[in-house]
PDB file of C-alpha atoms in Angstrom:
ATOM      1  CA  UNK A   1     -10.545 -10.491  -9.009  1.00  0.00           C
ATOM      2  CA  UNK A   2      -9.010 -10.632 -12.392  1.00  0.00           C
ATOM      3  CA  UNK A   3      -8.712 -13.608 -14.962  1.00  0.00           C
ATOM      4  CA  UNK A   4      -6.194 -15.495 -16.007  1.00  0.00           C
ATOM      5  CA  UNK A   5      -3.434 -13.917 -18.435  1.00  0.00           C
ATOM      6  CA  UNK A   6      -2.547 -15.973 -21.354  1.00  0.00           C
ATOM      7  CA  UNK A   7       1.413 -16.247 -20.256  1.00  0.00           C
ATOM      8  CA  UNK A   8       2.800 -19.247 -18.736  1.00  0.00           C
ATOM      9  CA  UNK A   9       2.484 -19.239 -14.970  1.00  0.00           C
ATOM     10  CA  UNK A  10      -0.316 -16.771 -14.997  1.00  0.00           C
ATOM     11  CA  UNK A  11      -3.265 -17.647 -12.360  1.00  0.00           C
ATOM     12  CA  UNK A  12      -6.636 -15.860 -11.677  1.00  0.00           C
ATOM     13  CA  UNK A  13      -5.579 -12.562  -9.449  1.00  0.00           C
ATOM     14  CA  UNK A  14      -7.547 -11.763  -6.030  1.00  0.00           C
ATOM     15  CA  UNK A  15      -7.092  -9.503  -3.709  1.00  0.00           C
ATOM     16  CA  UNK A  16      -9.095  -8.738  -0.488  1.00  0.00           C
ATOM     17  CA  UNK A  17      -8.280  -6.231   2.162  1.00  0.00           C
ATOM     18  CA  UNK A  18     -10.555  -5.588   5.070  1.00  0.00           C
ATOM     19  CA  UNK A  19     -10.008  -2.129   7.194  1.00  0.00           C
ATOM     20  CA  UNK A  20     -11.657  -0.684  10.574  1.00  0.00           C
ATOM     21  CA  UNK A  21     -10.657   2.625  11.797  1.00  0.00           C
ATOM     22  CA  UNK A  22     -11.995   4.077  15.166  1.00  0.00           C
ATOM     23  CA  UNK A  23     -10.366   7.803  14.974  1.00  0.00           C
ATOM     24  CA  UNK A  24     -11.314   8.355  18.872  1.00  0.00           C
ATOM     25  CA  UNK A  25     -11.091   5.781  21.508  1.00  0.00           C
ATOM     26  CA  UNK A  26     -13.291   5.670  24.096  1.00  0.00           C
ATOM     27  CA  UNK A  27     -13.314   9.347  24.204  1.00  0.00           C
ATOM     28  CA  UNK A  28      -9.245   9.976  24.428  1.00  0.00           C
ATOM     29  CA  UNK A  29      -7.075  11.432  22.388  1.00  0.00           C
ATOM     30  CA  UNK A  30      -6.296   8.120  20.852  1.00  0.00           C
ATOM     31  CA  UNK A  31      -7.268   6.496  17.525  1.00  0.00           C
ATOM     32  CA  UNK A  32      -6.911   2.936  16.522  1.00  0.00           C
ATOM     33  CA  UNK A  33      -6.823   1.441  12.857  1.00  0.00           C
ATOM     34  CA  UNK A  34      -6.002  -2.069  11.507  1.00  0.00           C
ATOM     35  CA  UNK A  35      -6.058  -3.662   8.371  1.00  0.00           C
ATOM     36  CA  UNK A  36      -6.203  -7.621   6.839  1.00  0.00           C
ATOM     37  CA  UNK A  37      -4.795  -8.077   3.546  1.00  0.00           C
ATOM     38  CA  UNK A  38      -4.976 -11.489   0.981  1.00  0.00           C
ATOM     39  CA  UNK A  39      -3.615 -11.823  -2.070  1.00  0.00           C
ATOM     40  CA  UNK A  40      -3.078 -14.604  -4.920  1.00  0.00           C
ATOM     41  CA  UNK A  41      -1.684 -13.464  -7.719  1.00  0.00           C
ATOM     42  CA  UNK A  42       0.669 -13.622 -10.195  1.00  0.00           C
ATOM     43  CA  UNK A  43       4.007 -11.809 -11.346  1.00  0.00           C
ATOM     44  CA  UNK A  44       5.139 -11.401 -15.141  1.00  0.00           C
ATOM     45  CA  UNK A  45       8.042 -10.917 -16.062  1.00  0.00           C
ATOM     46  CA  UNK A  46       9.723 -11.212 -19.948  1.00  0.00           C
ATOM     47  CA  UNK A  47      11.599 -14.128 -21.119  1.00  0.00           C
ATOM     48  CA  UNK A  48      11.891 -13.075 -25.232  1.00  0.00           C
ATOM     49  CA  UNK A  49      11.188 -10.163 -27.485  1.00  0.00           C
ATOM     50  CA  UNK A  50      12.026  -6.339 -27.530  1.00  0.00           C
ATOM     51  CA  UNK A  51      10.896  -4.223 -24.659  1.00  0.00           C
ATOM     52  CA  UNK A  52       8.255  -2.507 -26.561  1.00  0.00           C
ATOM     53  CA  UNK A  53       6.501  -5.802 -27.460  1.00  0.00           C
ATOM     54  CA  UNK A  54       4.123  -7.024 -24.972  1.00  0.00           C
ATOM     55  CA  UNK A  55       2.984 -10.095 -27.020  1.00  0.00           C
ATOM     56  CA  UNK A  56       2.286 -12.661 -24.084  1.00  0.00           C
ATOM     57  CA  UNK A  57       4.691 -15.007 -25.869  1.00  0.00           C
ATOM     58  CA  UNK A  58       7.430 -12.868 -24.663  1.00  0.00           C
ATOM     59  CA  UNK A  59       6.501 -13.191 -20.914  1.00  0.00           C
ATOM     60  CA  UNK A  60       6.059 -16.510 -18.108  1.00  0.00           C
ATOM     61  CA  UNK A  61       4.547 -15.531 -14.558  1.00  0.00           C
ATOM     62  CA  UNK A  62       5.615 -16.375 -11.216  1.00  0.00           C
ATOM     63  CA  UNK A  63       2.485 -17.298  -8.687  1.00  0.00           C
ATOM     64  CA  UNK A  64       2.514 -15.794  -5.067  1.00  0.00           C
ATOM     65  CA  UNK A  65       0.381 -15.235  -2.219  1.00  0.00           C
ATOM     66  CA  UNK A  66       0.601 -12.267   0.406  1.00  0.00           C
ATOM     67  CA  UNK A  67      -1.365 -12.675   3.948  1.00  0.00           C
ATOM     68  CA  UNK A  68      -1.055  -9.717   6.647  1.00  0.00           C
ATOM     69  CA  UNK A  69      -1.861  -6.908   7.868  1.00  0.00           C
ATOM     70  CA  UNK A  70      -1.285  -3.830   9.628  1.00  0.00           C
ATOM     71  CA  UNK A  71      -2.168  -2.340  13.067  1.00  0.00           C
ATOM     72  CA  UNK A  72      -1.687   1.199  14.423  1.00  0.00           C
ATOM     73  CA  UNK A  73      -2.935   3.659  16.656  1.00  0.00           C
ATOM     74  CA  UNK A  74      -2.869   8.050  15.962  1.00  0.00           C
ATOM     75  CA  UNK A  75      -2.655  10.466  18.961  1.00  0.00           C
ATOM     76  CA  UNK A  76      -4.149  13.817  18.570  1.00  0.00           C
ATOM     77  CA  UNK A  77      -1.500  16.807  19.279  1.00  0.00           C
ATOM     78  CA  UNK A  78      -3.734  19.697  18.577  1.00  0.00           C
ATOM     79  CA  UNK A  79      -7.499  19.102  17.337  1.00  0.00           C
ATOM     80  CA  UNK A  80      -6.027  19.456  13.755  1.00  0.00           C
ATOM     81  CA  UNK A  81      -2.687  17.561  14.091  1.00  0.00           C
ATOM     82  CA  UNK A  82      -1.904  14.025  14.552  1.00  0.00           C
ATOM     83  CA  UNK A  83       0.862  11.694  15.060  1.00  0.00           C
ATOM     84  CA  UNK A  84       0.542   8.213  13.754  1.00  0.00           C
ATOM     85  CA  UNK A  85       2.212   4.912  14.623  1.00  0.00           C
ATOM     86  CA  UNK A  86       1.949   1.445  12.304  1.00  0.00           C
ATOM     87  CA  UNK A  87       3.386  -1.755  12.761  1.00  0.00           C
ATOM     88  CA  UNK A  88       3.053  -4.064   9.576  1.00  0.00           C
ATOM     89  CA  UNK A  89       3.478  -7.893   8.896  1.00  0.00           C
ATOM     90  CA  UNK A  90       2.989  -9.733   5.730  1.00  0.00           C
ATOM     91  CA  UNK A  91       3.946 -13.553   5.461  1.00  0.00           C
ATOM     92  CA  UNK A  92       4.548 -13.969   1.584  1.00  0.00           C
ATOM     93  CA  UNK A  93       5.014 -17.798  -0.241  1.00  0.00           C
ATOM     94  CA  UNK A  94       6.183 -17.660  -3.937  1.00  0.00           C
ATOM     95  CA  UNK A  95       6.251 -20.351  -6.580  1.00  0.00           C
ATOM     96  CA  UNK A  96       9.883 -19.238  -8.232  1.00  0.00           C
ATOM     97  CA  UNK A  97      11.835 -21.938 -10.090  1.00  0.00           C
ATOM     98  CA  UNK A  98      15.717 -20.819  -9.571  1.00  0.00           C
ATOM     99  CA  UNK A  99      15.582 -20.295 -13.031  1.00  0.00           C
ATOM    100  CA  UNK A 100      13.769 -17.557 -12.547  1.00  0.00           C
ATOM    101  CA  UNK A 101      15.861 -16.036 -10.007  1.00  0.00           C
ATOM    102  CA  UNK A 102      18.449 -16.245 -12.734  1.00  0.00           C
ATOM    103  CA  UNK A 103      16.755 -14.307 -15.101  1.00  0.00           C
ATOM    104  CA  UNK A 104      16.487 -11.452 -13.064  1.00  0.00           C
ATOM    105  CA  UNK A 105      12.358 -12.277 -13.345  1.00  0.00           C
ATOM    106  CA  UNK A 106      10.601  -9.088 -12.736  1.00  0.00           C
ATOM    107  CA  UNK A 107       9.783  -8.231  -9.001  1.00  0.00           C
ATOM    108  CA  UNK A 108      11.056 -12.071  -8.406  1.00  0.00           C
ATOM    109  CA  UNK A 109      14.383 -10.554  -7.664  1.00  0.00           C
ATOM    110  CA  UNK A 110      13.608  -9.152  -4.784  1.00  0.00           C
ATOM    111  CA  UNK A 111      12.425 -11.624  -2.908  1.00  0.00           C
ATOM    112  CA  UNK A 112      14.220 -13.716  -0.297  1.00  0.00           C
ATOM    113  CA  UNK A 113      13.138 -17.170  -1.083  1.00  0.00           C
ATOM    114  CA  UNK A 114      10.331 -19.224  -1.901  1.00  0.00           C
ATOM    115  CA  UNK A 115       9.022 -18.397   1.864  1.00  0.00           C
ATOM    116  CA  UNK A 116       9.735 -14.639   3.691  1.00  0.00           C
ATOM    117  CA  UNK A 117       8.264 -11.814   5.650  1.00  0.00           C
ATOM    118  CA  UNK A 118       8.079  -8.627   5.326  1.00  0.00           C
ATOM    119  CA  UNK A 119       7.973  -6.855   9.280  1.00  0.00           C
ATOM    120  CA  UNK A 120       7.823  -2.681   9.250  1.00  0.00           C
ATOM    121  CA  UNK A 121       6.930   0.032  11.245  1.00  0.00           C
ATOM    122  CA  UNK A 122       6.022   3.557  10.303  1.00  0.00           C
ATOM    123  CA  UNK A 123       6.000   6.554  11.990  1.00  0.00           C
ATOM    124  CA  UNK A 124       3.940   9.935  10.692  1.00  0.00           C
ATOM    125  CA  UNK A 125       2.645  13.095  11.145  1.00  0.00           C
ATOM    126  CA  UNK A 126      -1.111  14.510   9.488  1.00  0.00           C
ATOM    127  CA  UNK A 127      -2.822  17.587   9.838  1.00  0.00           C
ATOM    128  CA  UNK A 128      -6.107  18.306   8.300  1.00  0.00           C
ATOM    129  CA  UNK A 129      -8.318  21.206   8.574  1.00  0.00           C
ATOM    130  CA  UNK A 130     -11.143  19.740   5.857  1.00  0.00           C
ATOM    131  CA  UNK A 131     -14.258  20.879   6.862  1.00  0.00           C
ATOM    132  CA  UNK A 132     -15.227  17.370   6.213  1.00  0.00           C
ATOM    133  CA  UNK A 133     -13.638  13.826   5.762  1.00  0.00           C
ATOM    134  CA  UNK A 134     -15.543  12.657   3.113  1.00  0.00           C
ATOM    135  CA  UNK A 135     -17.041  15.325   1.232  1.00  0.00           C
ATOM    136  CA  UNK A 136     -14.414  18.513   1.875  1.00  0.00           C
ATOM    137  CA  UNK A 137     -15.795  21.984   0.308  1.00  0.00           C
ATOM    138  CA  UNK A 138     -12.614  23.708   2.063  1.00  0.00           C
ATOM    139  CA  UNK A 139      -9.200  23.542   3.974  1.00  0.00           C
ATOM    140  CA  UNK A 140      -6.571  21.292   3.334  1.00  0.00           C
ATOM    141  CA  UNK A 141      -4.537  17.954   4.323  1.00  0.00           C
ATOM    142  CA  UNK A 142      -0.731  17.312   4.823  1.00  0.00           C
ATOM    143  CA  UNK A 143       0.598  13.664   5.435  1.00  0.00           C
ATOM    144  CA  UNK A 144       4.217  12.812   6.222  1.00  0.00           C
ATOM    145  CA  UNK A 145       5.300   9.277   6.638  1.00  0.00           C
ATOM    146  CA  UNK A 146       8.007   7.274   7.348  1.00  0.00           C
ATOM    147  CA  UNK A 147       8.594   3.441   6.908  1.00  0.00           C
ATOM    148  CA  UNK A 148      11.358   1.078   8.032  1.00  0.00           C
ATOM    149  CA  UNK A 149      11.763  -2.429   7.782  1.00  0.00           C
ATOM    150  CA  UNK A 150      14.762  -3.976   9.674  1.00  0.00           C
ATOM    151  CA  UNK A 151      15.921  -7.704   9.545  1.00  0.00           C
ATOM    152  CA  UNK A 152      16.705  -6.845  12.997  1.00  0.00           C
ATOM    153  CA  UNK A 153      12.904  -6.607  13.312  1.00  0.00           C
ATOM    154  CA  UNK A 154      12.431 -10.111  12.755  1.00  0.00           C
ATOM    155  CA  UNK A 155      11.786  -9.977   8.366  1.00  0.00           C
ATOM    156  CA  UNK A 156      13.721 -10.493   5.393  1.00  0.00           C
ATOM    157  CA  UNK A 157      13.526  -7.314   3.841  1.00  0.00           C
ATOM    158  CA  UNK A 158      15.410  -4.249   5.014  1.00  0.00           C
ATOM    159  CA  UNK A 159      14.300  -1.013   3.398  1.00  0.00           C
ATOM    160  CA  UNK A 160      13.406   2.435   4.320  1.00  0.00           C
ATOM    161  CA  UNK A 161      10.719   4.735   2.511  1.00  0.00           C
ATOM    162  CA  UNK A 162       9.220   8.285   2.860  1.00  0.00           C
ATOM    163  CA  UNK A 163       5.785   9.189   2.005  1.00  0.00           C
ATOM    164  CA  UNK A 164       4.091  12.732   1.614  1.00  0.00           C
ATOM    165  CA  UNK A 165       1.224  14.163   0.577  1.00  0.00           C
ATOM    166  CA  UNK A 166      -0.537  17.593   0.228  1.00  0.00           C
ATOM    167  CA  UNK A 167      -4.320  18.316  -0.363  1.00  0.00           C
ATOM    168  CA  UNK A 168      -6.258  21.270  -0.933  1.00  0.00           C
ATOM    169  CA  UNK A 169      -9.907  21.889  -1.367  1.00  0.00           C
ATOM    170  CA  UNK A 170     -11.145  25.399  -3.247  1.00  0.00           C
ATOM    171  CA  UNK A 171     -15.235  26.472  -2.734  1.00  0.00           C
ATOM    172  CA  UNK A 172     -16.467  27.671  -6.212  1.00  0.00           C
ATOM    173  CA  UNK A 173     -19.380  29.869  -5.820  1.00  0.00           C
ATOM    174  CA  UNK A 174     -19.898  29.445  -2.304  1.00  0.00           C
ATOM    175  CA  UNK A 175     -20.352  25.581  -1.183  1.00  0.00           C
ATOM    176  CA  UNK A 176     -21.940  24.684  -5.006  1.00  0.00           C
ATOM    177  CA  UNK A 177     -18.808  23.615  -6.654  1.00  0.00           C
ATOM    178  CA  UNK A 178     -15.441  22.629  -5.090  1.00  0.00           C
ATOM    179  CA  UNK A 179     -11.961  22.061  -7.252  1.00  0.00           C
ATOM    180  CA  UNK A 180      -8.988  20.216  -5.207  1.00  0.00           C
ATOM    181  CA  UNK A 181      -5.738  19.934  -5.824  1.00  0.00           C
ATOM    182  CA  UNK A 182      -3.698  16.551  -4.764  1.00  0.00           C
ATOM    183  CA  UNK A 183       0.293  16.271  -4.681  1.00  0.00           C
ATOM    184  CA  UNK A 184       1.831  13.077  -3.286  1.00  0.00           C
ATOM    185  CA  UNK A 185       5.851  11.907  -3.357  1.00  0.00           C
TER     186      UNK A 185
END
């Protein structure tokens, strides 16, 4: 939750996402994982004033709210290697008058309407030989993803985008102290 901006449009931000993750089903060599996501928010973007200026004078705001979520399941390959599948759908309503649109508003320009959907799927791979999930005093952690929305899918929004990330975890005398190292693109 965050309060109101002092710009015209502006709202009281929230934002609440709920997640449940069962890395082995019943046993297999399957995983499943799904998300819930709400937001209500809103977007500034600048009407006056140079771009170093960020007097809220110089900006108005654009409401929106995002409800979704995501759903996926991970099959082990090796005992250290995954692949993961994700299918994602968000249902997004924004308050944009079409003089906004003119203006090129902020992330306003990207959207397809007052009323769209965003429908992706994602394919990845992981491997992670941590010695443990949570607190990690060795190995490391490699995530590749892929993500692909189509209108053919069924949304408004076609886009494609590539995730990936490395991790490493270093012991410092012994299991005392550990120093990690995280690169994402």
């Amino acid at each position: 939750w965050a309060r109101q901006a002092d710009v015209v449009g502006a709202r009281a931000q929230q934002a609440f996402r709920l997640r449940y993750s069962d890395p082995v089903v019943l046993g297999s060599a399957w995983g499943a994982h799904a998300s819930l996501l709400y937001n209500r928010a809103a977007e500034p973007y600048r009407v006056g004033g140079d771009l170093d200026d960020g007097a809220p004078a110089n900006f108005n705001a654009f409401g929106y709210r995002r409800v979704g979520g995501l759903a996926g399941a991970d099959v082990a390959i090796t005992r250290l290697s995954s692949i993961v599948l994700d299918a994602r759908w968000e249902d997004i309503d924004a308050e944009i008058d079409p003089r906004t649109l003119a203006l090129g508003a902020g992330d306003a320009r990207f959207l397809r309407g007052e009323h769209s959907q965003l429908l992706t799927i994602a394919v990845g791979y992981e491997r992670d030989t941590r010695s443990d999930p949570v607190l990690s005093y060795d190995g490391f952690r490699v995530q590749a993803t892929g993500e692909l929305g189509l209108p053919a899918l069924g949304g408004d929004y076609g886009y494609a985008r590539f995730r990936a990330g490395y991790e490493h975890w270093y012991p410092v005398s012994g299991r005392d102290h550990v120093l990690s190292s995280h690169l994402s693109a």
